[in-house]
PDB file of C-alpha atoms in Angstrom:
ATOM      1  CA  MET A   1     -12.670  -2.935 -53.093  1.00 66.00           C
ATOM      2  CA  PRO A   2     -13.089  -6.305 -51.331  1.00 75.00           C
ATOM      3  CA  ALA A   3     -16.288  -8.227 -52.067  1.00 78.00           C
ATOM      4  CA  TYR A   4     -16.535  -9.452 -48.447  1.00 83.00           C
ATOM      5  CA  SER A   5     -18.189  -7.191 -45.889  1.00 86.00           C
ATOM      6  CA  LYS A   6     -18.593  -8.444 -42.315  1.00 87.00           C
ATOM      7  CA  SER A   7     -21.162  -5.741 -41.511  1.00 90.00           C
ATOM      8  CA  ASP A   8     -23.262  -6.777 -44.531  1.00 92.00           C
ATOM      9  CA  ILE A   9     -23.163 -10.443 -43.450  1.00 91.00           C
ATOM     10  CA  GLU A  10     -24.141  -9.483 -39.872  1.00 92.00           C
ATOM     11  CA  ARG A  11     -26.943  -7.215 -41.115  1.00 93.00           C
ATOM     12  CA  ARG A  12     -28.413  -9.906 -43.373  1.00 93.00           C
ATOM     13  CA  MET A  13     -28.222 -12.604 -40.667  1.00 93.00           C
ATOM     14  CA  HIS A  14     -29.823 -10.239 -38.166  1.00 93.00           C
ATOM     15  CA  GLY A  15     -32.529  -9.550 -40.771  1.00 92.00           C
ATOM     16  CA  ALA A  16     -33.332 -13.271 -40.968  1.00 92.00           C
ATOM     17  CA  VAL A  17     -33.742 -13.419 -37.170  1.00 92.00           C
ATOM     18  CA  GLU A  18     -35.927 -10.292 -37.098  1.00 92.00           C
ATOM     19  CA  SER A  19     -38.096 -11.699 -39.882  1.00 89.00           C
ATOM     20  CA  LEU A  20     -38.511 -14.937 -37.909  1.00 89.00           C
ATOM     21  CA  LYS A  21     -39.441 -13.047 -34.732  1.00 87.00           C
ATOM     22  CA  HIS A  22     -42.045 -11.077 -36.683  1.00 84.00           C
ATOM     23  CA  ASP A  23     -43.483 -14.306 -38.151  1.00 82.00           C
ATOM     24  CA  LEU A  24     -43.585 -15.934 -34.700  1.00 83.00           C
ATOM     25  CA  GLN A  25     -45.409 -12.942 -33.219  1.00 80.00           C
ATOM     26  CA  GLY A  26     -48.221 -13.547 -35.683  1.00 73.00           C
ATOM     27  CA  LEU A  27     -48.741 -17.092 -34.376  1.00 74.00           C
ATOM     28  CA  ARG A  28     -51.429 -17.003 -31.805  1.00 66.00           C
ATOM     29  CA  THR A  29     -51.139 -18.465 -28.394  1.00 66.00           C
ATOM     30  CA  GLY A  30     -53.961 -18.533 -25.871  1.00 66.00           C
ATOM     31  CA  ARG A  31     -53.533 -14.802 -25.192  1.00 69.00           C
ATOM     32  CA  ALA A  32     -54.789 -11.848 -27.199  1.00 72.00           C
ATOM     33  CA  SER A  33     -52.046  -9.938 -28.979  1.00 74.00           C
ATOM     34  CA  THR A  34     -52.586  -6.977 -31.294  1.00 76.00           C
ATOM     35  CA  THR A  35     -49.924  -8.415 -33.642  1.00 76.00           C
ATOM     36  CA  MET A  36     -52.271 -11.354 -34.393  1.00 77.00           C
ATOM     37  CA  LEU A  37     -54.138  -9.096 -36.824  1.00 78.00           C
ATOM     38  CA  ASP A  38     -51.006  -7.859 -38.656  1.00 77.00           C
ATOM     39  CA  PRO A  39     -51.536 -10.224 -41.630  1.00 76.00           C
ATOM     40  CA  VAL A  40     -55.136  -8.975 -42.139  1.00 81.00           C
ATOM     41  CA  ASN A  41     -55.648  -6.843 -45.249  1.00 84.00           C
ATOM     42  CA  VAL A  42     -58.929  -4.999 -45.784  1.00 86.00           C
ATOM     43  CA  GLU A  43     -60.403  -4.123 -49.172  1.00 85.00           C
ATOM     44  CA  VAL A  44     -61.479  -0.484 -48.823  1.00 83.00           C
ATOM     45  CA  TYR A  45     -61.531   2.515 -51.161  1.00 82.00           C
ATOM     46  CA  GLY A  46     -60.836   0.195 -54.092  1.00 83.00           C
ATOM     47  CA  SER A  47     -57.543  -1.183 -52.750  1.00 84.00           C
ATOM     48  CA  HIS A  48     -56.143  -3.599 -50.157  1.00 85.00           C
ATOM     49  CA  MET A  49     -54.834  -1.933 -47.004  1.00 85.00           C
ATOM     50  CA  PRO A  50     -53.365  -3.337 -43.787  1.00 85.00           C
ATOM     51  CA  LEU A  51     -55.944  -3.365 -40.980  1.00 82.00           C
ATOM     52  CA  ASN A  52     -53.882  -0.905 -38.903  1.00 83.00           C
ATOM     53  CA  GLN A  53     -54.428   1.747 -41.628  1.00 84.00           C
ATOM     54  CA  VAL A  54     -58.225   1.695 -41.290  1.00 86.00           C
ATOM     55  CA  ALA A  55     -58.690   0.887 -37.595  1.00 87.00           C
ATOM     56  CA  THR A  56     -57.105   0.913 -34.151  1.00 88.00           C
ATOM     57  CA  VAL A  57     -56.420  -2.515 -32.646  1.00 87.00           C
ATOM     58  CA  SER A  58     -56.224  -2.871 -28.873  1.00 87.00           C
ATOM     59  CA  SER A  59     -56.314  -5.630 -26.285  1.00 84.00           C
ATOM     60  CA  PRO A  60     -58.626  -4.530 -23.430  1.00 85.00           C
ATOM     61  CA  GLU A  61     -58.599  -7.994 -21.803  1.00 83.00           C
ATOM     62  CA  PRO A  62     -56.195 -10.984 -21.949  1.00 79.00           C
ATOM     63  CA  ARG A  63     -58.636 -12.972 -24.129  1.00 81.00           C
ATOM     64  CA  MET A  64     -60.246 -10.163 -26.137  1.00 86.00           C
ATOM     65  CA  LEU A  65     -59.181  -7.911 -29.006  1.00 85.00           C
ATOM     66  CA  SER A  66     -60.974  -4.700 -29.862  1.00 89.00           C
ATOM     67  CA  VAL A  67     -60.899  -3.192 -33.362  1.00 87.00           C
ATOM     68  CA  GLN A  68     -62.072   0.431 -33.519  1.00 90.00           C
ATOM     69  CA  VAL A  69     -62.889   1.190 -37.181  1.00 87.00           C
ATOM     70  CA  TRP A  70     -62.334   4.866 -38.054  1.00 90.00           C
ATOM     71  CA  ASP A  71     -64.810   5.144 -40.944  1.00 87.00           C
ATOM     72  CA  LYS A  72     -68.319   3.723 -40.379  1.00 87.00           C
ATOM     73  CA  SER A  73     -68.532   2.562 -44.022  1.00 87.00           C
ATOM     74  CA  ASN A  74     -65.511   0.250 -43.460  1.00 86.00           C
ATOM     75  CA  VAL A  75     -67.016  -1.833 -40.628  1.00 86.00           C
ATOM     76  CA  GLY A  76     -68.391  -4.473 -43.055  1.00 87.00           C
ATOM     77  CA  PRO A  77     -65.158  -4.912 -45.053  1.00 87.00           C
ATOM     78  CA  VAL A  78     -63.087  -5.090 -41.827  1.00 86.00           C
ATOM     79  CA  ASP A  79     -65.444  -7.747 -40.391  1.00 88.00           C
ATOM     80  CA  LYS A  80     -65.233  -9.743 -43.640  1.00 86.00           C
ATOM     81  CA  ALA A  81     -61.411  -9.428 -43.805  1.00 86.00           C
ATOM     82  CA  ILE A  82     -60.947 -10.702 -40.225  1.00 84.00           C
ATOM     83  CA  ARG A  83     -63.340 -13.643 -40.764  1.00 83.00           C
ATOM     84  CA  SER A  84     -61.629 -14.669 -44.026  1.00 81.00           C
ATOM     85  CA  ALA A  85     -58.050 -14.281 -42.688  1.00 74.00           C
ATOM     86  CA  GLY A  86     -57.996 -17.896 -41.448  1.00 70.00           C
ATOM     87  CA  LEU A  87     -57.275 -16.877 -37.848  1.00 72.00           C
ATOM     88  CA  GLY A  88     -60.323 -18.662 -36.430  1.00 74.00           C
ATOM     89  CA  LEU A  89     -61.749 -15.406 -35.071  1.00 78.00           C
ATOM     90  CA  ASN A  90     -65.412 -14.361 -35.210  1.00 84.00           C
ATOM     91  CA  PRO A  91     -65.865 -10.625 -34.657  1.00 87.00           C
ATOM     92  CA  ILE A  92     -68.881  -9.279 -32.763  1.00 86.00           C
ATOM     93  CA  VAL A  93     -69.900  -5.989 -34.392  1.00 88.00           C
ATOM     94  CA  ASP A  94     -70.909  -3.248 -31.961  1.00 88.00           C
ATOM     95  CA  GLY A  95     -71.336   0.042 -33.815  1.00 89.00           C
ATOM     96  CA  GLN A  96     -67.901   1.025 -35.147  1.00 87.00           C
ATOM     97  CA  THR A  97     -66.142  -1.403 -32.792  1.00 89.00           C
ATOM     98  CA  LEU A  98     -65.526  -5.073 -33.451  1.00 87.00           C
ATOM     99  CA  ARG A  99     -64.888  -7.250 -30.420  1.00 90.00           C
ATOM    100  CA  LEU A 100     -62.931 -10.439 -31.043  1.00 85.00           C
ATOM    101  CA  PRO A 101     -63.070 -13.031 -28.263  1.00 86.00           C
ATOM    102  CA  ILE A 102     -59.993 -15.260 -28.463  1.00 81.00           C
ATOM    103  CA  PRO A 103     -61.139 -18.889 -28.264  1.00 77.00           C
ATOM    104  CA  ASP A 104     -59.153 -21.536 -26.407  1.00 76.00           C
ATOM    105  CA  LEU A 105     -56.763 -23.421 -28.653  1.00 75.00           C
ATOM    106  CA  THR A 106     -57.456 -27.090 -29.192  1.00 80.00           C
ATOM    107  CA  GLU A 107     -54.573 -29.523 -28.738  1.00 84.00           C
ATOM    108  CA  GLU A 108     -54.652 -30.215 -32.482  1.00 83.00           C
ATOM    109  CA  ARG A 109     -54.456 -26.496 -33.315  1.00 80.00           C
ATOM    110  CA  ARG A 110     -51.579 -26.044 -30.840  1.00 83.00           C
ATOM    111  CA  LYS A 111     -49.634 -28.818 -32.609  1.00 85.00           C
ATOM    112  CA  GLU A 112     -50.316 -27.212 -36.011  1.00 83.00           C
ATOM    113  CA  LEU A 113     -49.057 -23.849 -34.733  1.00 84.00           C
ATOM    114  CA  ALA A 114     -45.947 -25.458 -33.212  1.00 86.00           C
ATOM    115  CA  LYS A 115     -45.275 -27.151 -36.578  1.00 87.00           C
ATOM    116  CA  LEU A 116     -45.719 -23.800 -38.339  1.00 86.00           C
ATOM    117  CA  ALA A 117     -43.224 -22.214 -35.902  1.00 88.00           C
ATOM    118  CA  SER A 118     -40.734 -24.948 -36.857  1.00 91.00           C
ATOM    119  CA  GLN A 119     -41.283 -24.218 -40.551  1.00 90.00           C
ATOM    120  CA  TYR A 120     -40.640 -20.508 -39.983  1.00 90.00           C
ATOM    121  CA  ALA A 121     -37.458 -21.405 -38.101  1.00 93.00           C
ATOM    122  CA  GLU A 122     -36.238 -23.653 -40.918  1.00 95.00           C
ATOM    123  CA  LYS A 123     -36.893 -20.855 -43.430  1.00 94.00           C
ATOM    124  CA  ALA A 124     -34.769 -18.522 -41.263  1.00 94.00           C
ATOM    125  CA  ARG A 125     -31.967 -21.129 -40.940  1.00 95.00           C
ATOM    126  CA  ILE A 126     -31.899 -21.538 -44.727  1.00 95.00           C
ATOM    127  CA  ALA A 127     -31.680 -17.746 -45.129  1.00 94.00           C
ATOM    128  CA  VAL A 128     -28.744 -17.641 -42.687  1.00 94.00           C
ATOM    129  CA  ARG A 129     -26.952 -20.473 -44.507  1.00 96.00           C
ATOM    130  CA  ASN A 130     -27.432 -18.623 -47.808  1.00 95.00           C
ATOM    131  CA  VAL A 131     -25.849 -15.530 -46.254  1.00 94.00           C
ATOM    132  CA  ARG A 132     -22.940 -17.712 -45.047  1.00 95.00           C
ATOM    133  CA  ARG A 133     -22.510 -19.105 -48.568  1.00 95.00           C
ATOM    134  CA  ASP A 134     -22.525 -15.590 -50.061  1.00 94.00           C
ATOM    135  CA  GLY A 135     -19.932 -14.491 -47.487  1.00 92.00           C
ATOM    136  CA  ASN A 136     -17.652 -17.434 -48.241  1.00 93.00           C
ATOM    137  CA  ASP A 137     -18.046 -16.858 -52.005  1.00 93.00           C
ATOM    138  CA  ALA A 138     -17.074 -13.211 -51.528  1.00 92.00           C
ATOM    139  CA  LEU A 139     -13.979 -14.288 -49.561  1.00 92.00           C
ATOM    140  CA  LYS A 140     -12.946 -16.664 -52.349  1.00 92.00           C
ATOM    141  CA  GLN A 141     -13.370 -13.844 -54.892  1.00 92.00           C
ATOM    142  CA  ASP A 142     -11.222 -11.537 -52.746  1.00 91.00           C
ATOM    143  CA  GLU A 143      -8.542 -14.255 -52.523  1.00 90.00           C
ATOM    144  CA  LYS A 144      -8.633 -14.769 -56.319  1.00 92.00           C
ATOM    145  CA  LYS A 145      -8.170 -11.011 -56.826  1.00 91.00           C
ATOM    146  CA  HIS A 146      -5.210 -11.211 -54.411  1.00 90.00           C
ATOM    147  CA  GLU A 147      -6.869  -8.724 -52.026  1.00 89.00           C
ATOM    148  CA  ILE A 148      -6.507 -11.169 -49.123  1.00 90.00           C
ATOM    149  CA  SER A 149      -4.190 -14.120 -48.446  1.00 91.00           C
ATOM    150  CA  GLU A 150      -5.297 -17.740 -48.130  1.00 91.00           C
ATOM    151  CA  ASP A 151      -4.709 -17.608 -44.353  1.00 93.00           C
ATOM    152  CA  GLU A 152      -6.799 -14.438 -44.086  1.00 92.00           C
ATOM    153  CA  ARG A 153      -9.604 -16.111 -46.100  1.00 91.00           C
ATOM    154  CA  LYS A 154      -9.577 -19.150 -43.808  1.00 93.00           C
ATOM    155  CA  ARG A 155      -9.603 -16.938 -40.705  1.00 94.00           C
ATOM    156  CA  LEU A 156     -12.540 -14.908 -42.050  1.00 92.00           C
ATOM    157  CA  GLU A 157     -14.432 -18.066 -43.098  1.00 94.00           C
ATOM    158  CA  THR A 158     -14.118 -19.256 -39.486  1.00 95.00           C
ATOM    159  CA  GLU A 159     -15.503 -15.873 -38.389  1.00 94.00           C
ATOM    160  CA  VAL A 160     -18.442 -16.243 -40.802  1.00 94.00           C
ATOM    161  CA  GLN A 161     -19.092 -19.759 -39.459  1.00 95.00           C
ATOM    162  CA  LYS A 162     -19.079 -18.463 -35.860  1.00 95.00           C
ATOM    163  CA  LEU A 163     -21.591 -15.771 -36.851  1.00 94.00           C
ATOM    164  CA  THR A 164     -23.721 -18.423 -38.552  1.00 95.00           C
ATOM    165  CA  ASP A 165     -23.634 -20.719 -35.483  1.00 95.00           C
ATOM    166  CA  ALA A 166     -24.552 -17.846 -33.140  1.00 95.00           C
ATOM    167  CA  THR A 167     -27.413 -16.719 -35.375  1.00 95.00           C
ATOM    168  CA  ILE A 168     -28.814 -20.253 -35.737  1.00 95.00           C
ATOM    169  CA  ALA A 169     -28.612 -20.668 -31.947  1.00 95.00           C
ATOM    170  CA  GLU A 170     -30.623 -17.424 -31.609  1.00 95.00           C
ATOM    171  CA  ILE A 171     -33.202 -18.780 -34.091  1.00 93.00           C
ATOM    172  CA  ASP A 172     -33.470 -22.066 -32.152  1.00 94.00           C
ATOM    173  CA  THR A 173     -33.894 -20.227 -28.828  1.00 94.00           C
ATOM    174  CA  ALA A 174     -36.645 -17.959 -30.186  1.00 92.00           C
ATOM    175  CA  THR A 175     -38.456 -20.907 -31.775  1.00 92.00           C
ATOM    176  CA  ALA A 176     -38.211 -23.110 -28.672  1.00 92.00           C
ATOM    177  CA  ALA A 177     -39.636 -20.290 -26.527  1.00 89.00           C
ATOM    178  CA  LYS A 178     -42.550 -19.777 -28.947  1.00 88.00           C
ATOM    179  CA  GLU A 179     -43.296 -23.521 -29.171  1.00 88.00           C
ATOM    180  CA  LYS A 180     -43.307 -23.724 -25.367  1.00 87.00           C
ATOM    181  CA  GLU A 181     -45.717 -20.758 -25.253  1.00 83.00           C
ATOM    182  CA  ILE A 182     -47.991 -22.325 -27.908  1.00 81.00           C
ATOM    183  CA  LEU A 183     -48.065 -25.770 -26.321  1.00 81.00           C
ATOM    184  CA  GLY A 184     -48.607 -24.200 -22.915  1.00 75.00           C
ATOM    185  CA  LYS A 185     -45.841 -26.187 -21.240  1.00 61.00           C
TER     186      LYS A 185
END
């Protein structure tokens, strides 16, 4: 059984891109997005739960989020969790609903978010390069076990490199689009 699997390499590289896209979604721009609250965990019923398991998050207006808490006793913990999540949001409690006005981003905050987007992108590039390394190592193992020839190994390494280049280009495109959105240019 060969150690190299093209589908595994593709799957892992695609995973790195998907992870990056998920991270970038969490970065806030000037608009309200329900994904902004994905990192918020609420301490209820003696454990930490994602916000979407104790409330419904919606975006009724472009600059407003609405959090409808299902259980009245959880309104306080949800309010506290959102305030302490470091998102710069201050909920307005209205019965079982929390309204979150999305403040304008300062230029300084925009630059910080753009820098964070770059860090996420670098993390994804490193993950892709690690997948490339694993793929090339697997090819060398297959060659050592005489399952593939040297020419075949070189051809497949070129294939792995092409996959790597395409994936990194996808990462760069996604990051550039997010930075443009954040900086409002």
